[in-house]
Coordinates of C-alpha atoms in Angstrom, one line a residue:
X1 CA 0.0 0.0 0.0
X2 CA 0.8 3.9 -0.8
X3 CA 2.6 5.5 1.7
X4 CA 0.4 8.2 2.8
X5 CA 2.6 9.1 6.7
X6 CA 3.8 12.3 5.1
X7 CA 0.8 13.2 2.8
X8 CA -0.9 16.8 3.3
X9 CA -4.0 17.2 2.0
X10 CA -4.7 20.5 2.6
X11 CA -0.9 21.4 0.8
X12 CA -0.8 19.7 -2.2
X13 CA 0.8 20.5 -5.3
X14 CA -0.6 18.3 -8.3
X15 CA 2.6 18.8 -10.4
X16 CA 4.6 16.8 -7.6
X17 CA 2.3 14.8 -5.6
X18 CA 2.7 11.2 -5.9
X19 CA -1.1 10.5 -8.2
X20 CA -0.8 7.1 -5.5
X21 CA -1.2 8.7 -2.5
X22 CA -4.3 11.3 -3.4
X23 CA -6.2 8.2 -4.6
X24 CA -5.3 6.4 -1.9
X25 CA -6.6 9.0 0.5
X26 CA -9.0 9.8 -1.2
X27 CA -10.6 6.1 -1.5
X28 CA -9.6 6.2 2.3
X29 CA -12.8 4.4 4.2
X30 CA -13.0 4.7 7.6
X31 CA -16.1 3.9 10.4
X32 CA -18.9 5.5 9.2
X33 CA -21.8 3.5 11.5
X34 CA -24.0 6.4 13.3
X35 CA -26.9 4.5 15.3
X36 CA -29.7 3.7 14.0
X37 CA -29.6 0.1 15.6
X38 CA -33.3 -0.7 15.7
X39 CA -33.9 -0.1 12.0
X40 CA -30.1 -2.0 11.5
X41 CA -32.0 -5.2 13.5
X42 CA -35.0 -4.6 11.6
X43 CA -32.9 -5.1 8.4
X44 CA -32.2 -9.1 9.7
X45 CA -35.8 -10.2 9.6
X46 CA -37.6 -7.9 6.5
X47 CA -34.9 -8.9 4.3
X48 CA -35.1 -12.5 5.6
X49 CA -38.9 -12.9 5.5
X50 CA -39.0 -10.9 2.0
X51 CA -35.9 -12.2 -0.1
X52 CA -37.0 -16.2 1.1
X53 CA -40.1 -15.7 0.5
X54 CA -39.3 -14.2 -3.2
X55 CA -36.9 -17.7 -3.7
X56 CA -39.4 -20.0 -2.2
X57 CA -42.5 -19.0 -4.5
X58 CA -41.3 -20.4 -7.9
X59 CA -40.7 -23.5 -5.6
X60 CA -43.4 -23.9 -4.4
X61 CA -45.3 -23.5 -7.3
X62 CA -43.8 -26.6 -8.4
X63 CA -43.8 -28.6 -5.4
X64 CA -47.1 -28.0 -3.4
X65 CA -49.6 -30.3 -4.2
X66 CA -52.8 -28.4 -5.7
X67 CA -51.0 -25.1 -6.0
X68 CA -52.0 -23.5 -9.6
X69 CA -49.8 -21.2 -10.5
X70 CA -51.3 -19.1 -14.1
X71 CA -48.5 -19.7 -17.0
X72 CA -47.6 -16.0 -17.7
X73 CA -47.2 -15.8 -13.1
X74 CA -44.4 -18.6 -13.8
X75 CA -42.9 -17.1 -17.1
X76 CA -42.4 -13.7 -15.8
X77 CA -40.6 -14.9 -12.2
X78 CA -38.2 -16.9 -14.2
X79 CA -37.0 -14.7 -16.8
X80 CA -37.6 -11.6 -15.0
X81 CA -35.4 -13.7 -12.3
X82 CA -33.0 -14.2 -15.5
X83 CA -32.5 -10.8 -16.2
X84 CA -31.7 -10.0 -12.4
X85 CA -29.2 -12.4 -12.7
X86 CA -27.5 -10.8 -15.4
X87 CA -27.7 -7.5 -14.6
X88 CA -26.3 -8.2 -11.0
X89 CA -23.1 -9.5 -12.8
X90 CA -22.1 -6.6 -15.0
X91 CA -23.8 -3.9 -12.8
X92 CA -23.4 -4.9 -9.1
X93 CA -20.6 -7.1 -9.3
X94 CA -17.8 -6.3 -12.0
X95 CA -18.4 -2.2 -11.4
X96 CA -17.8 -2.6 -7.9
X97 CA -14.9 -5.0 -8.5
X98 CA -13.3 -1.9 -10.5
X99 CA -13.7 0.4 -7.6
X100 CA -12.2 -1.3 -5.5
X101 CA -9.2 -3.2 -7.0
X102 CA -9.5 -1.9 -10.4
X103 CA -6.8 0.4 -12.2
X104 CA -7.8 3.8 -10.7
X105 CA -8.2 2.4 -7.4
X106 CA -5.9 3.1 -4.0
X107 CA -5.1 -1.1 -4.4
X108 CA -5.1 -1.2 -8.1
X109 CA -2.3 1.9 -8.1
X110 CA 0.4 -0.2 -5.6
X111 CA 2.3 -3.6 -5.2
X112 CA 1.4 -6.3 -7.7
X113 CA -2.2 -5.0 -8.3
X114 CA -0.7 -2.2 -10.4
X115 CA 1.2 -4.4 -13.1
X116 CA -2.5 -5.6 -14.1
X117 CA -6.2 -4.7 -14.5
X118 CA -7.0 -7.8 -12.3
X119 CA -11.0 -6.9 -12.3
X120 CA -11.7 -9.2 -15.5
X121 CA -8.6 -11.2 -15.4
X122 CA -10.5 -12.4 -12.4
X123 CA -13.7 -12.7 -13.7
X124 CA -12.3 -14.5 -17.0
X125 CA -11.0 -16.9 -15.2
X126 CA -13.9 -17.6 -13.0
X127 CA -16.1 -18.1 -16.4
X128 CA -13.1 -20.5 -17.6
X129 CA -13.2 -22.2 -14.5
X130 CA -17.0 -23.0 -14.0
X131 CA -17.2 -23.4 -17.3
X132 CA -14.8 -26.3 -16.9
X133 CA -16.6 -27.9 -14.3
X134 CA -20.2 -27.7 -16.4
X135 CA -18.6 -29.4 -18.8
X136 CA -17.0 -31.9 -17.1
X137 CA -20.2 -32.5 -14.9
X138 CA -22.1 -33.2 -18.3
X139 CA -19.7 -35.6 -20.0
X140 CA -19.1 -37.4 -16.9
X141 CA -22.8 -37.9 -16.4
X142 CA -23.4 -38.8 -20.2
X143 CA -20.5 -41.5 -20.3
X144 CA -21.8 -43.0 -16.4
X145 CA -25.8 -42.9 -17.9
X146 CA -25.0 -43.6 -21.7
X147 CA -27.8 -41.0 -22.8
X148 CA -28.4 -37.9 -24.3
X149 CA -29.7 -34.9 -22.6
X150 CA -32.6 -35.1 -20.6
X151 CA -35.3 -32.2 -21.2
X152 CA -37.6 -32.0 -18.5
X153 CA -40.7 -30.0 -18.6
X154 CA -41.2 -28.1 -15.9
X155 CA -43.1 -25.2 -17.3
X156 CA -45.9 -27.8 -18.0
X157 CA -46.1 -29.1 -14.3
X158 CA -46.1 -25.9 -12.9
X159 CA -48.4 -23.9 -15.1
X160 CA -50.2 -26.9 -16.4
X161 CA -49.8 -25.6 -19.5
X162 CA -51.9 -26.6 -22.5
X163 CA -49.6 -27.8 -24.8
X164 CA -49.8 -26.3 -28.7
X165 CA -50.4 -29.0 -31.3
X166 CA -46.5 -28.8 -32.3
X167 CA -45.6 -28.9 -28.4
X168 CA -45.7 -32.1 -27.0
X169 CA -45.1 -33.6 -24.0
X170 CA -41.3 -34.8 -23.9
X171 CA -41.0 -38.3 -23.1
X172 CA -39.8 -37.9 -19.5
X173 CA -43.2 -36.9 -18.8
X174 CA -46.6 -38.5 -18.8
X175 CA -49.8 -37.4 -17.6
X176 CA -51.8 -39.7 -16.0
X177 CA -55.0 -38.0 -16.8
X178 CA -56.0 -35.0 -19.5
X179 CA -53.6 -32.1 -20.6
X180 CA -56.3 -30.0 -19.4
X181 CA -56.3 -30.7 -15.6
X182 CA -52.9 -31.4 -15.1
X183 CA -51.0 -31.3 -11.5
X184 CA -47.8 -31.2 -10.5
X185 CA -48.2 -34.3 -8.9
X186 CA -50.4 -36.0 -11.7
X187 CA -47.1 -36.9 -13.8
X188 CA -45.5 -40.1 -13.7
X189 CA -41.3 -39.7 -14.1
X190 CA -38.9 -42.0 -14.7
X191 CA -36.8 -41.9 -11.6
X192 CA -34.0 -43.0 -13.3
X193 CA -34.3 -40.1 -16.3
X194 CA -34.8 -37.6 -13.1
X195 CA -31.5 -38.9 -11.4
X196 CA -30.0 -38.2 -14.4
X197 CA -31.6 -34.7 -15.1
X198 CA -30.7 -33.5 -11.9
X199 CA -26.9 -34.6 -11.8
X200 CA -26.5 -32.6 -14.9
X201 CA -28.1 -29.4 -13.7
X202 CA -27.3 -29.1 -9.7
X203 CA -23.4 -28.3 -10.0
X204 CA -24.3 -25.5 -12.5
X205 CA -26.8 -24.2 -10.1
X206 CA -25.0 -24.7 -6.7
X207 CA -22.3 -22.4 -8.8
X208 CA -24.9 -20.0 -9.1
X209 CA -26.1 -19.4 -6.0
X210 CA -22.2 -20.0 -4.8
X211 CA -21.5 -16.7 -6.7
X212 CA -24.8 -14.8 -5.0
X213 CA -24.0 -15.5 -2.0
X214 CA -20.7 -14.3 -2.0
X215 CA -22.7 -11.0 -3.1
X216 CA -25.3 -11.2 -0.5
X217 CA -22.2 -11.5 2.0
X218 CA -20.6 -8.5 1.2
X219 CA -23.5 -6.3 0.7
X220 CA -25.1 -7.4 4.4
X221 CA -22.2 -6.4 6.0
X222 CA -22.2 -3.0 4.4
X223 CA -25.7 -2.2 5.7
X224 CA -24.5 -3.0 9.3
X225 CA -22.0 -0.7 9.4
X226 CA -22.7 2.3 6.6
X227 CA -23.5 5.3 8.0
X228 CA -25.5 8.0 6.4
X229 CA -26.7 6.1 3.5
X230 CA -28.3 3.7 5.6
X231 CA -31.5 5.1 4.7
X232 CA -31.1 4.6 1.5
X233 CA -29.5 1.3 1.4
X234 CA -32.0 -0.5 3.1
X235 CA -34.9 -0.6 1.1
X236 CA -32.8 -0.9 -2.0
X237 CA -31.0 -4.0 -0.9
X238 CA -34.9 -5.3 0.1
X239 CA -36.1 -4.9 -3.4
X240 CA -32.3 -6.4 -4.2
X241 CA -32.2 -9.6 -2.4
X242 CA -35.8 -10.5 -3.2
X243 CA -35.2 -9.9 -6.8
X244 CA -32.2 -12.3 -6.7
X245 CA -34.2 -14.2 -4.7
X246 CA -36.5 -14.3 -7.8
X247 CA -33.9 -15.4 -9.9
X248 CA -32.8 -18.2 -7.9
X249 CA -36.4 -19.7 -7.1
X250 CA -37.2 -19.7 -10.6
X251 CA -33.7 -21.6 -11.9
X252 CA -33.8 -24.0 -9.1
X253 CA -37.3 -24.7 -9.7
X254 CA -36.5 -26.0 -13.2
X255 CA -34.3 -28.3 -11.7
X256 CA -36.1 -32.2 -11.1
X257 CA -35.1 -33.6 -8.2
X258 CA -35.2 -37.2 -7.3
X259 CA -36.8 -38.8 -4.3
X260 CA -33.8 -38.9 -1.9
X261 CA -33.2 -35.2 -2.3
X262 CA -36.8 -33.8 -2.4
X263 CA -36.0 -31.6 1.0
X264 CA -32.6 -29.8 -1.0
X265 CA -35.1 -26.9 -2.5
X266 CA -36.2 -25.5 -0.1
X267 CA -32.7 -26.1 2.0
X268 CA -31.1 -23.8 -0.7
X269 CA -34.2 -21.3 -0.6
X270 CA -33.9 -20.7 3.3
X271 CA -29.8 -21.2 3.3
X272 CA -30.0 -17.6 0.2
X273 CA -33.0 -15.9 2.8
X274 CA -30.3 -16.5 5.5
X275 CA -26.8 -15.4 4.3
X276 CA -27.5 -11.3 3.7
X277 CA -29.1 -11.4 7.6
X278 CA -26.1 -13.2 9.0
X279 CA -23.8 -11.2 7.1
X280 CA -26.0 -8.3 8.7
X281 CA -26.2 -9.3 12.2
X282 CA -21.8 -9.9 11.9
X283 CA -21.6 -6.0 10.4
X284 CA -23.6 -5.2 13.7
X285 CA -21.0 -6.9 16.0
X286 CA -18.6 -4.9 14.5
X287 CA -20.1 -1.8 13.8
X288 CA -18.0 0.5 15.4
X289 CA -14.2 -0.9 14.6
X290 CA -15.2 -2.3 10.8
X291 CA -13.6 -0.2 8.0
X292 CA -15.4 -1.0 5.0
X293 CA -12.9 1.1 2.6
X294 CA -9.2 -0.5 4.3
X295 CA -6.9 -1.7 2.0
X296 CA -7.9 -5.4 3.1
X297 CA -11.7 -4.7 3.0
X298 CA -10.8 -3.5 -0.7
X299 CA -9.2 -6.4 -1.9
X300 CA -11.5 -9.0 -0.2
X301 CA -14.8 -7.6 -1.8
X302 CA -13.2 -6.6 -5.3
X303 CA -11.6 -10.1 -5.9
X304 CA -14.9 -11.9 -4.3
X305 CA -16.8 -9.3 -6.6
X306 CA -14.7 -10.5 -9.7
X307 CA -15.3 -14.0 -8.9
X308 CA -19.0 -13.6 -8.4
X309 CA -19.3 -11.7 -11.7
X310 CA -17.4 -14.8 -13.5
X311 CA -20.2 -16.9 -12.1
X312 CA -23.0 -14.7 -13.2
X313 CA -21.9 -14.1 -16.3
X314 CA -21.0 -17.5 -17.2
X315 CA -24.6 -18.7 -15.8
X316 CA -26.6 -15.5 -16.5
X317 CA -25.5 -16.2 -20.1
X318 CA -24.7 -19.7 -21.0
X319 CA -27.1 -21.3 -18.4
X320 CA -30.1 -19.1 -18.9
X321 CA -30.5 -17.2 -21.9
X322 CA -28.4 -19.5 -24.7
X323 CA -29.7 -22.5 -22.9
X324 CA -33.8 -21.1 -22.0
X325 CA -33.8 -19.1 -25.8
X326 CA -31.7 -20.9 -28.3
X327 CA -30.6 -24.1 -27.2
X328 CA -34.4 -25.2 -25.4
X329 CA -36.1 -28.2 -28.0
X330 CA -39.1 -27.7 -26.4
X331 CA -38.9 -23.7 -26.4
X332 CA -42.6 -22.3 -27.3
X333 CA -43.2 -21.3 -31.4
X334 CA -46.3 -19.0 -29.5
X335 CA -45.3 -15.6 -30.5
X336 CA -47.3 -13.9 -27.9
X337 CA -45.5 -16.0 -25.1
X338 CA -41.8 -15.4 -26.5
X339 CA -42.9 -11.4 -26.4
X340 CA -43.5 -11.9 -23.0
X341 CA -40.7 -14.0 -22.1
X342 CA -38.4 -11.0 -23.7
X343 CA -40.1 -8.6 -21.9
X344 CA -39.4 -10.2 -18.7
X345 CA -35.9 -11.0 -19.4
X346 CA -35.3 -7.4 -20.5
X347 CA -37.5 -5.6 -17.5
X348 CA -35.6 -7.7 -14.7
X349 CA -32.2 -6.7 -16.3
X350 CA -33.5 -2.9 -16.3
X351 CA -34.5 -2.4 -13.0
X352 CA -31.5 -4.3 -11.4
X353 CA -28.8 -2.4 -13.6
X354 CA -30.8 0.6 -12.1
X355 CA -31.1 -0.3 -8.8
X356 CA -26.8 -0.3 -9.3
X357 CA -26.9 3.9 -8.7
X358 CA -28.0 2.9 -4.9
X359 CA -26.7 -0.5 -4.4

């Protein structure tokens, strides 16, 4: 770090000054927390109740017996959730990373972190990395089962969605009484097919919600310490977390899950409502010695941030959209419900990117 001991900021002469040391104190943190604890407590059990809540109800959709759940409901909370996704990579994740180890920054201007711009070397290699592992997850599970890709159809059992005459039902999935009527629970699945299914999708996802998390972490422990912008910050990062809430609900609910693991859903919903509170409730233990702008606090967030974009990106883009728009052999030919589907993807991206000016 800069050596800032003999730095003057109220004599400085910009022709001589080392350009290191005015960043650096400039960028300089310090404790900022000012009170407030009863609305800072509050924060633990809104955001908790609000951002599960938001991750359980594409869930449950699918999973509670007799709960109807109207097509366009489902299709907006997944690709609005989509968009969230997306725009929390680019907008809350690799900006911040720049900020805080990035060229221009106090850490980015000394030691090693100068000889690089380490914000998307970071992130590129996270997207190599997990990309890596998806693949390797696939091929592993194709050459163990001996099949092709299993497409399950989980917009049908949720929505109970009557299918178009050039829609059918995939082979995985059999009603046991009319297309009309159709529950979750009416379909008959080859356990075997579901093993399967799920193998190939639950590394990609536990990735996901790896990279959120690291997010929700971060930004938790912000709001039990920030100061003035408290006010601000809170009801941002409610709207926030439920969003990404959103956006994990409806990807894990497209995931089938076998017998033996029918309680992991909702263990991952409560375990994302949980993480931004805890991280919370450990910014309030240390509200008044916790420097949120320190060299070390700088380089902890922007490399998690880089590595958390990586994630995002590589999922937000390859997992949803190429794999949901292009890649989908049962994707809808109604032109009506691709409209919509766009809309959503494109709204949820809008309103998290602006959400990035407070959060």
């Amino acid at each position: 770090m800069a050596d800032t001991s003999d730095f003057d900021p109220t004599n400085v002469n910009l022709t001589e000054a080392d350009p290191t040391a005015v960043i650096c104190y400039l960028n300089a943190g310090g404790n900022d927390y000012d009170g407030r604890l009863g609305a800072r407590t509050s924060a633990l059990f809104v955001i908790f109740v609000v951002s599960t809540a938001a991750t359980l109800f594409p869930v449950a959709a699918k999973r509670i017996r007799r709960f109807r759940v109207p097509l366009y409901v489902y299709l907006f909370a997944r690709y609005f959730g989509s968009g969230v996704i997306i725009a929390t990579a680019f907008i809350h994740l690799l900006d911040p990373a720049y900020d805080e180890i990035g060229p221009a920054s106090c850490v980015g201007m000394t030691g090693g972190w100068a000889e690089y711009s380490w914000p998307p070397a970071i992130a590129l290699t996270s997207i190599m990395a997990i990309f890596l592992l998806d693949f390797l997850a696939d091929w592993f599970v194709s050459r163990r089962y001996q099949h092709e890709s299993q497409h399950v159809d989980v917009q049908g059992a949720i929505c109970h969605d009557t299918q178009q005459p050039n829609e059918r039902l995939p082979k995985i999935l059999t009603p046991s009484n009319g297309v009309d009527s159709l529950e979750a629970d009416d379909f008959s699945l080859d356990e075997d097919k579901i093993q399967v299914a799920f193998r190939e999708q639950i590394a990609a996802f536990l990735i996901l919600e790896f990279g959120v998390i690291f997010h929700s972490v971060i930004i938790g422990l912000n709001l039990g310490v920030v100061g003035e912008e408290f006010s601000t910050l809170y009801p941002v990062l409610v709207f926030h977390q439920s969003f990404e809430g959103l956006g994990i609900g409806a990807r894990l609910s497209a995931i089938p899950f076998p017998k033996t693991f029918r309680w992991l859903p909702w263990a991952l919903c409560i375990a994302y409502g949980l993480t931004t509170p805890i991280a919370i409730a450990i910014g309030l233990g240390v509200r008044e010695t916790y420097d949120s702008g320190s060299y070390t606090a700088n380089v902890v967030s922007g490399v998690l941030d880089s590595i958390s974009a990586g994630i995002l990106i590589y999922t937000g883009l390859v997992e949803m959209l190429a794999r949901d728009f292009i890649f989908d052999p049962a994707r809808t030919k109604d032109s009506k419900r691709i409209i919509f589907m766009l809309a959503s993807l494109y709204l949820g991206t809008l309103i998290m990117a602006l959400l990035g000016k407070w959060a």
